[in-house]
JSON list of C-alpha atoms in Angstrom, two decimals:
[
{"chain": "A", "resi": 1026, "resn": "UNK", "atom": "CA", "xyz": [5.07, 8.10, -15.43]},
{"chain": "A", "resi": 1027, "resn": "UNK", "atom": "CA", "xyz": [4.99, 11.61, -13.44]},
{"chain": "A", "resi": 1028, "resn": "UNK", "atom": "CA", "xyz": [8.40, 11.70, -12.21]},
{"chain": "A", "resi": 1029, "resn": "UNK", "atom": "CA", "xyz": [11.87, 10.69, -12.07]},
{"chain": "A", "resi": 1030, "resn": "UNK", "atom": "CA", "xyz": [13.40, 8.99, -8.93]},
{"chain": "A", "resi": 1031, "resn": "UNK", "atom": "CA", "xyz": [16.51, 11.24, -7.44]},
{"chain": "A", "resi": 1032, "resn": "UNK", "atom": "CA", "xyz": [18.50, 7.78, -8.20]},
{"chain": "A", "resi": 1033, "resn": "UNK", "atom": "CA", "xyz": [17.56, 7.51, -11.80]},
{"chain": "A", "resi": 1034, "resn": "UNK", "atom": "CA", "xyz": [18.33, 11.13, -12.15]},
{"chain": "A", "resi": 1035, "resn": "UNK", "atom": "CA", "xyz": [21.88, 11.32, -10.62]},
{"chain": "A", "resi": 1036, "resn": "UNK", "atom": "CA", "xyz": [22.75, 8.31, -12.60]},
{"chain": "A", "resi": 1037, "resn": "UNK", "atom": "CA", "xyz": [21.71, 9.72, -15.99]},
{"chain": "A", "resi": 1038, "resn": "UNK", "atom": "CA", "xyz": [23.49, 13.20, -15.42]},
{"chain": "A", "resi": 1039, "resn": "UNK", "atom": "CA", "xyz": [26.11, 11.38, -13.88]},
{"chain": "A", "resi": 1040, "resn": "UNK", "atom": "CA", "xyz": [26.69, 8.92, -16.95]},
{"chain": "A", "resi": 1041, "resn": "UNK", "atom": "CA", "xyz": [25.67, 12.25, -19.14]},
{"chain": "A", "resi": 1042, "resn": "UNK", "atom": "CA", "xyz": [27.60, 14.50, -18.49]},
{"chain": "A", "resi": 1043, "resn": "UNK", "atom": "CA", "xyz": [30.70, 13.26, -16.16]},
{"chain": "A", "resi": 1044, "resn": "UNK", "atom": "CA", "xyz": [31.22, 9.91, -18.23]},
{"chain": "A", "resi": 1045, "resn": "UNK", "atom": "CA", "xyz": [30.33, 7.79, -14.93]},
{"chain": "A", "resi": 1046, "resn": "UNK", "atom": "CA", "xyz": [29.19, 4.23, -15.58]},
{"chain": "A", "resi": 1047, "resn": "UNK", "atom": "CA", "xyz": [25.23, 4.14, -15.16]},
{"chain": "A", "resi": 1048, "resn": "UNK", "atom": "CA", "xyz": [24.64, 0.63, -16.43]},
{"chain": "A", "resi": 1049, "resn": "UNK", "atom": "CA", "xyz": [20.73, -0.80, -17.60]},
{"chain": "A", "resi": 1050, "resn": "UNK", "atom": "CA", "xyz": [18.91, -2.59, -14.66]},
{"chain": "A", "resi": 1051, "resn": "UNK", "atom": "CA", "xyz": [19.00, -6.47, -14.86]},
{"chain": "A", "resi": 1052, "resn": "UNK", "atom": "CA", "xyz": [15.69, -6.65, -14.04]},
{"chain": "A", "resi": 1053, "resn": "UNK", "atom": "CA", "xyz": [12.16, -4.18, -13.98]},
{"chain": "A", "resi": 1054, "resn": "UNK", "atom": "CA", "xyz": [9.27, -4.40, -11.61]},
{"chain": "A", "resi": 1055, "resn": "UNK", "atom": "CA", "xyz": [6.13, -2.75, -10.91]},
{"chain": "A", "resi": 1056, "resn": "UNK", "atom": "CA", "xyz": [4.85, -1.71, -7.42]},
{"chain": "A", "resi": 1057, "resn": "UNK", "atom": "CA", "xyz": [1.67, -0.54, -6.24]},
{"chain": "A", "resi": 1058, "resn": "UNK", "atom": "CA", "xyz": [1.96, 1.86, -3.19]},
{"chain": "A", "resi": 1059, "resn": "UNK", "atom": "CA", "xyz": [-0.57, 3.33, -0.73]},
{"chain": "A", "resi": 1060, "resn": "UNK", "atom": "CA", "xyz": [0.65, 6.61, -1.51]},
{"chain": "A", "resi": 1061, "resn": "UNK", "atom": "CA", "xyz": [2.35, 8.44, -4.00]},
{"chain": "A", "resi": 1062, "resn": "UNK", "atom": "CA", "xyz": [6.21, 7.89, -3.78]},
{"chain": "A", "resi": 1063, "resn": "UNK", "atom": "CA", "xyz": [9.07, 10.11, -3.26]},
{"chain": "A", "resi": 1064, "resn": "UNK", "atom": "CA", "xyz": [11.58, 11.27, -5.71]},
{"chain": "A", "resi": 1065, "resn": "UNK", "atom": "CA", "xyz": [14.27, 10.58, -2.82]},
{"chain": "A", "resi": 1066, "resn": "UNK", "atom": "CA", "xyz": [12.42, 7.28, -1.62]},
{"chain": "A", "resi": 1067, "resn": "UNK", "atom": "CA", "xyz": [13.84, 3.27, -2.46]},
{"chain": "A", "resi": 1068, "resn": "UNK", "atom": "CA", "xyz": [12.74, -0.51, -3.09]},
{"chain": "A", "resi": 1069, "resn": "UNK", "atom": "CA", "xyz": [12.73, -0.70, 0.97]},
{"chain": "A", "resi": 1070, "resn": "UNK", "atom": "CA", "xyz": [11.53, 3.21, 1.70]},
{"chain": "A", "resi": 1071, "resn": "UNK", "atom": "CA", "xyz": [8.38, 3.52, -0.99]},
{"chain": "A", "resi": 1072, "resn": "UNK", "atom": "CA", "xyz": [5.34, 3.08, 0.89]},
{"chain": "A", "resi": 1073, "resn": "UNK", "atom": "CA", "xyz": [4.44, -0.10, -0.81]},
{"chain": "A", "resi": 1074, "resn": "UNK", "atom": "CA", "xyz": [1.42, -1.77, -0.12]},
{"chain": "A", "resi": 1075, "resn": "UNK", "atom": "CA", "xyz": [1.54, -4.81, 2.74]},
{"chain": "A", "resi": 1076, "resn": "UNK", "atom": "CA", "xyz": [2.75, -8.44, 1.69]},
{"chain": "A", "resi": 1077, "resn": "UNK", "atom": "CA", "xyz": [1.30, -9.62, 5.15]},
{"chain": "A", "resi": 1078, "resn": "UNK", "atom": "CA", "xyz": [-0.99, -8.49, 7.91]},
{"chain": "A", "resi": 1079, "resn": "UNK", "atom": "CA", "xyz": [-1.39, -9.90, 11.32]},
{"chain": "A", "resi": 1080, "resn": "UNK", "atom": "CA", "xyz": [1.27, -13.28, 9.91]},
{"chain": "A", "resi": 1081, "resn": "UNK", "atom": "CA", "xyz": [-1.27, -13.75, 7.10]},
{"chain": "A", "resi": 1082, "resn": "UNK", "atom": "CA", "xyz": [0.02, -13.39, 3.55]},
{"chain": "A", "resi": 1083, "resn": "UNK", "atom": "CA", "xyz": [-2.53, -10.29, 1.57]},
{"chain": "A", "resi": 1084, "resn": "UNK", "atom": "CA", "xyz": [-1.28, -12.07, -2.25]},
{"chain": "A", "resi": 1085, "resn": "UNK", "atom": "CA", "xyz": [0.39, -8.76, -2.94]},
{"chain": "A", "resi": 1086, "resn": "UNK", "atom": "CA", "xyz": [3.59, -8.84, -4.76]},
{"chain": "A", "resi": 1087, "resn": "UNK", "atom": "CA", "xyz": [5.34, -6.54, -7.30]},
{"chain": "A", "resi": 1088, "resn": "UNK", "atom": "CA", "xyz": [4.95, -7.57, -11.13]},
{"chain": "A", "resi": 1089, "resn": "UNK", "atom": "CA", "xyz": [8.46, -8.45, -11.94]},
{"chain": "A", "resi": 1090, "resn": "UNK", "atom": "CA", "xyz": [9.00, -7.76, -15.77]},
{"chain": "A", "resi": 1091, "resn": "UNK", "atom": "CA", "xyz": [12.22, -10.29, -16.55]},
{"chain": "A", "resi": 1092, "resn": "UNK", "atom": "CA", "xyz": [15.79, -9.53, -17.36]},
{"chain": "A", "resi": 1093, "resn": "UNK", "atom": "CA", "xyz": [15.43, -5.86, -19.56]},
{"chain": "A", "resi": 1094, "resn": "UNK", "atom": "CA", "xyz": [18.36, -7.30, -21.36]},
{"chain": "A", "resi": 1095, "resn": "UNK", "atom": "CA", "xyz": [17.07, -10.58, -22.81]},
{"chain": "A", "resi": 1096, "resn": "UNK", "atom": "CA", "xyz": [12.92, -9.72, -23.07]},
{"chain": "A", "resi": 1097, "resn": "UNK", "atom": "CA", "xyz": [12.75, -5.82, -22.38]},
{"chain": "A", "resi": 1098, "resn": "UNK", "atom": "CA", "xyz": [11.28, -5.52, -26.25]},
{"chain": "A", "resi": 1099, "resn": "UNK", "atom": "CA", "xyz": [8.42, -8.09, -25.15]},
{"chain": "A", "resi": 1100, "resn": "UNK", "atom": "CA", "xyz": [6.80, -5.82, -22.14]},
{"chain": "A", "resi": 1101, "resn": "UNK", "atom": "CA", "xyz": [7.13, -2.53, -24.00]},
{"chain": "A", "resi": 1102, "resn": "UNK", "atom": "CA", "xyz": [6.81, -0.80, -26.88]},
{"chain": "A", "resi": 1103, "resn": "UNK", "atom": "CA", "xyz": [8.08, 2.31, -28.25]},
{"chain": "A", "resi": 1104, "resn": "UNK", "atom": "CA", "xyz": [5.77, 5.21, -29.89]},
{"chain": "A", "resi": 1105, "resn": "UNK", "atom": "CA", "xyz": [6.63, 8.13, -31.50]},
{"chain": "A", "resi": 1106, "resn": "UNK", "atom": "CA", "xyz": [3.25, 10.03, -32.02]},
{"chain": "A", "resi": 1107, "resn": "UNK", "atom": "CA", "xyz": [1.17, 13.21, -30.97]},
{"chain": "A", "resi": 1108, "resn": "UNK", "atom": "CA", "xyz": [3.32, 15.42, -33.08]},
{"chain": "A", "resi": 1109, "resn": "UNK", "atom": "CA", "xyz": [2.92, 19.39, -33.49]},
{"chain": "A", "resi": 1110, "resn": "UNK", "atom": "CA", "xyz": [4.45, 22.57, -34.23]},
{"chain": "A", "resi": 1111, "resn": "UNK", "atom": "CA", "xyz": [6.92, 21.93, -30.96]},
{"chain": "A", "resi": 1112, "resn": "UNK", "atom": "CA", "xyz": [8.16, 18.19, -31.91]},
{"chain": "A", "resi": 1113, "resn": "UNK", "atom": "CA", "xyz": [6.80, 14.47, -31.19]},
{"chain": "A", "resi": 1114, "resn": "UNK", "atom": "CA", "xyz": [5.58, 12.82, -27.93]},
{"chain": "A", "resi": 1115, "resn": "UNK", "atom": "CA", "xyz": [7.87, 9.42, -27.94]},
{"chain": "A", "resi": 1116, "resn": "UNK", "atom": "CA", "xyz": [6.27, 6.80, -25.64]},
{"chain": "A", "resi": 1117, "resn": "UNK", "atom": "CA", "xyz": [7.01, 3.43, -24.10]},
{"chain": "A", "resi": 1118, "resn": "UNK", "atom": "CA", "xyz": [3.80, 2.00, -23.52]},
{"chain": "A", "resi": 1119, "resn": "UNK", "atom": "CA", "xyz": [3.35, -1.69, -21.92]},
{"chain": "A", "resi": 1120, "resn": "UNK", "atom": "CA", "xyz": [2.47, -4.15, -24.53]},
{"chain": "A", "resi": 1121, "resn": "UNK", "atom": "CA", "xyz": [0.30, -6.45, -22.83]},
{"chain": "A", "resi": 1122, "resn": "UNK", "atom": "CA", "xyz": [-1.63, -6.47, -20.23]},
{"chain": "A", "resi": 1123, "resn": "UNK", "atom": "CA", "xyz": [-0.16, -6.32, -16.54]},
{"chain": "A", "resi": 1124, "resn": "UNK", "atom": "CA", "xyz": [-1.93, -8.39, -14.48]},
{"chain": "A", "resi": 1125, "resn": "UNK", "atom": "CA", "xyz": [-1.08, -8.63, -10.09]},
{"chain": "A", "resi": 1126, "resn": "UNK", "atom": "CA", "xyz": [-2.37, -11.60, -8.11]},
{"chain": "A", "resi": 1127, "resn": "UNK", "atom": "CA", "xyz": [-5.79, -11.42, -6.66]},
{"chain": "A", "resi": 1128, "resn": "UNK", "atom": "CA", "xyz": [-5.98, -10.21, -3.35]},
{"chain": "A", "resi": 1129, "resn": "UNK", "atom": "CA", "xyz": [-6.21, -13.06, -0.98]},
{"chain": "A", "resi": 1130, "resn": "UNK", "atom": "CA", "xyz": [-6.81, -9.68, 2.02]},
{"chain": "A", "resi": 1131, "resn": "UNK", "atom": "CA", "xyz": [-7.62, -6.69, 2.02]},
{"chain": "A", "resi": 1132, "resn": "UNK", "atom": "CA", "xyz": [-4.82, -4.45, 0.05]},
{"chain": "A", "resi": 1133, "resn": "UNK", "atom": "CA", "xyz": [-6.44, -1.29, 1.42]},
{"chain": "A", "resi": 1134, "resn": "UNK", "atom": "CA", "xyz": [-5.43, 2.49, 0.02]},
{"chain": "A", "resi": 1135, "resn": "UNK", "atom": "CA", "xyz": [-4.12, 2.12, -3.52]},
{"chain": "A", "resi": 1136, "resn": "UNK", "atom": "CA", "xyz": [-2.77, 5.57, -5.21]},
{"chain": "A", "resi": 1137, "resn": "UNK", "atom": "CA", "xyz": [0.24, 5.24, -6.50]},
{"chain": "A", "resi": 1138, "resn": "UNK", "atom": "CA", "xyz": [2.68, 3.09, -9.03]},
{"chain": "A", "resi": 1139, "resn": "UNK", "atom": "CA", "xyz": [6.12, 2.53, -8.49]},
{"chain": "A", "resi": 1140, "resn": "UNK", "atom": "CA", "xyz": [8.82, 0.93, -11.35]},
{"chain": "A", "resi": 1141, "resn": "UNK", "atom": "CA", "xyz": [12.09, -0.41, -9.52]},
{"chain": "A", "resi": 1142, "resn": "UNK", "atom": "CA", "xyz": [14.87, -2.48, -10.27]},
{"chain": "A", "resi": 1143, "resn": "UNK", "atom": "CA", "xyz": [14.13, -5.26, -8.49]},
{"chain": "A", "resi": 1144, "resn": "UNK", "atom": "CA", "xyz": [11.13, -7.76, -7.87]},
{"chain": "A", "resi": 1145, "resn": "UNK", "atom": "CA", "xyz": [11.94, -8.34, -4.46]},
{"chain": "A", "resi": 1146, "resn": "UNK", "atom": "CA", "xyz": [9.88, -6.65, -1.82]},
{"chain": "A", "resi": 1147, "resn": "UNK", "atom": "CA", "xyz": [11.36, -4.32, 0.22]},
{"chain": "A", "resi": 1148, "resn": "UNK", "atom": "CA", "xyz": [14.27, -4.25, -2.09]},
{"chain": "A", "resi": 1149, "resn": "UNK", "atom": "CA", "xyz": [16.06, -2.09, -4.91]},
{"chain": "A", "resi": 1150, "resn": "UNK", "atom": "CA", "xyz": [16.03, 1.32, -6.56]},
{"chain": "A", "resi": 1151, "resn": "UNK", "atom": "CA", "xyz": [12.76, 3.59, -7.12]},
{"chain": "A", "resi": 1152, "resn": "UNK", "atom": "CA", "xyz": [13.22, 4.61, -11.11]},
{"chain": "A", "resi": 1153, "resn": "UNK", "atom": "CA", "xyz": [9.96, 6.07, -11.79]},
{"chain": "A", "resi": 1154, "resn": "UNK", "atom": "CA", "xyz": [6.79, 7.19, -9.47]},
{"chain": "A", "resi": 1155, "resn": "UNK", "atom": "CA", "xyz": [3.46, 8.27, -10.22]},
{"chain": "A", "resi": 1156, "resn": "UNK", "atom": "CA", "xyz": [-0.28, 8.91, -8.89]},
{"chain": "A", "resi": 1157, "resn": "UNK", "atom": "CA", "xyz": [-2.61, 6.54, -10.11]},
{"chain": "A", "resi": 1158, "resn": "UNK", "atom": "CA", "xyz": [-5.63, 8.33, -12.04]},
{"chain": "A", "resi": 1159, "resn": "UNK", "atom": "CA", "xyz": [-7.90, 6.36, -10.59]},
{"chain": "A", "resi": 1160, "resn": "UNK", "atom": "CA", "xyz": [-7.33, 5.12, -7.02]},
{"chain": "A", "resi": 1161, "resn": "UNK", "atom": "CA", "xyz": [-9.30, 3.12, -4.81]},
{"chain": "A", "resi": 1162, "resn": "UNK", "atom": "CA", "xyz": [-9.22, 0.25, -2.20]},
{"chain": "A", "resi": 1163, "resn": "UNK", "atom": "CA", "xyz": [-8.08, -2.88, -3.39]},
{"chain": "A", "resi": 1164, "resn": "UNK", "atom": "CA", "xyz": [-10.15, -5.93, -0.99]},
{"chain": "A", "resi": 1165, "resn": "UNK", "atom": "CA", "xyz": [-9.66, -9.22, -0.99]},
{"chain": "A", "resi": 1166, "resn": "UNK", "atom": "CA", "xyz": [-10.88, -11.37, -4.34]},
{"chain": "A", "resi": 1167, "resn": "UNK", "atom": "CA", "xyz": [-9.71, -8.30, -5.98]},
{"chain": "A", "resi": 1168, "resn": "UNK", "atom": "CA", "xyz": [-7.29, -8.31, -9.24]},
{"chain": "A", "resi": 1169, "resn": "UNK", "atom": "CA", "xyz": [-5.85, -5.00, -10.30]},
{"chain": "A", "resi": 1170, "resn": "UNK", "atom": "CA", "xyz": [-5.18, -5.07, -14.07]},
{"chain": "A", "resi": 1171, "resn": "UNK", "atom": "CA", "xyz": [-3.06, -2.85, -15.97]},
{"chain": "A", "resi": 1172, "resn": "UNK", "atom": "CA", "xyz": [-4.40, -3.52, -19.94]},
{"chain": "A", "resi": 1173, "resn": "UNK", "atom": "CA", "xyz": [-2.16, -3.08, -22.57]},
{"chain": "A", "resi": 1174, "resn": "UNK", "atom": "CA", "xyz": [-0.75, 0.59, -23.21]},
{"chain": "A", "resi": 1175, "resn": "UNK", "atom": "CA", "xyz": [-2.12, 2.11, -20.16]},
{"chain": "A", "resi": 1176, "resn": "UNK", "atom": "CA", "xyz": [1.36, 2.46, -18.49]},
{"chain": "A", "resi": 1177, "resn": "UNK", "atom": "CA", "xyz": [2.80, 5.19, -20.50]},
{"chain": "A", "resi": 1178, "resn": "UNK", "atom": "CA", "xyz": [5.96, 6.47, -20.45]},
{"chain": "A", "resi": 1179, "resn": "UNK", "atom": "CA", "xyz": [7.83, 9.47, -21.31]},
{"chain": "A", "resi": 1180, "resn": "UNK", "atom": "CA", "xyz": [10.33, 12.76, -21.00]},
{"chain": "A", "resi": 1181, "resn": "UNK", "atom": "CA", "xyz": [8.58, 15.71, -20.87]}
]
């Protein structure tokens, strides 16, 4: 992931450095936007692509990843690799493939990911944004497919 939200941020300097409670999300999702998110943007502000057009349903719906607390270890793994002169690279890549429901309309723009906190639409806090390296139009009878360690995560 590219970026931090301003939430996730706040919380972890906040729980850091100030001894505030920041406690683990219940739950992780992962969106697929029309454009690249905001730091400062939310579950209901992200510009996340269309559940329905026109009163017709498009098949679109965030990838929710369970309870974090229960089966977090089953969706991710942790890498410590690429190390040099100036220390290691750690990772959490996704362990299997992410798969979204085929597109029953047109999805349009894709170019950006989103992971929140919740799998409801319109709902939650953004934790992590990024550009997607390869975007393009999703159309209908289209499945977008995330295989296994492509989402990578880490601190730079």
């Amino acid at each position: 992931m590219a970026a931090l939200s301003d939430y996730l941020e706040s919380g972890l300097l906040q729980h850091l450095f100030r001894g505030q409670d920041f406690p683990k999300p219940s739950a992780i999702a992962i969106a697929l936007t029309s454009g690249v998110p905001l730091d400062k943007h939310t579950g209901a502000t992200i510009p996340e692509l269309p559940t329905g057009i026109n009163g017709s349903g498009t098949g679109y719906s965030r990838i929710l990843l369970d309870r974090t607390d229960v089966s977090g270890d089953s969706y991710w793994t942790f890498s410590s690799g690429n190390c040099d002169i100036s220390g290691c690279q750690h990772l959490v890549k996704n362990s299997g493939n992410r798969v979204f429901d085929t597109a029953l309309l047109d999805w349009g723009w894709t170019s950006g990911l989103a992971i929140l906190d919740s799998g409801v639409y319109g709902e939650g806090n953004l934790l992590m944004h990024a550009q997607l390296d390869n975007p393009r139009i999703i159309y209908e009878g289209d499945s977008v497919v995330f295989n296994s360690e492509t989402l990578q995560i880490s601190f730079k």
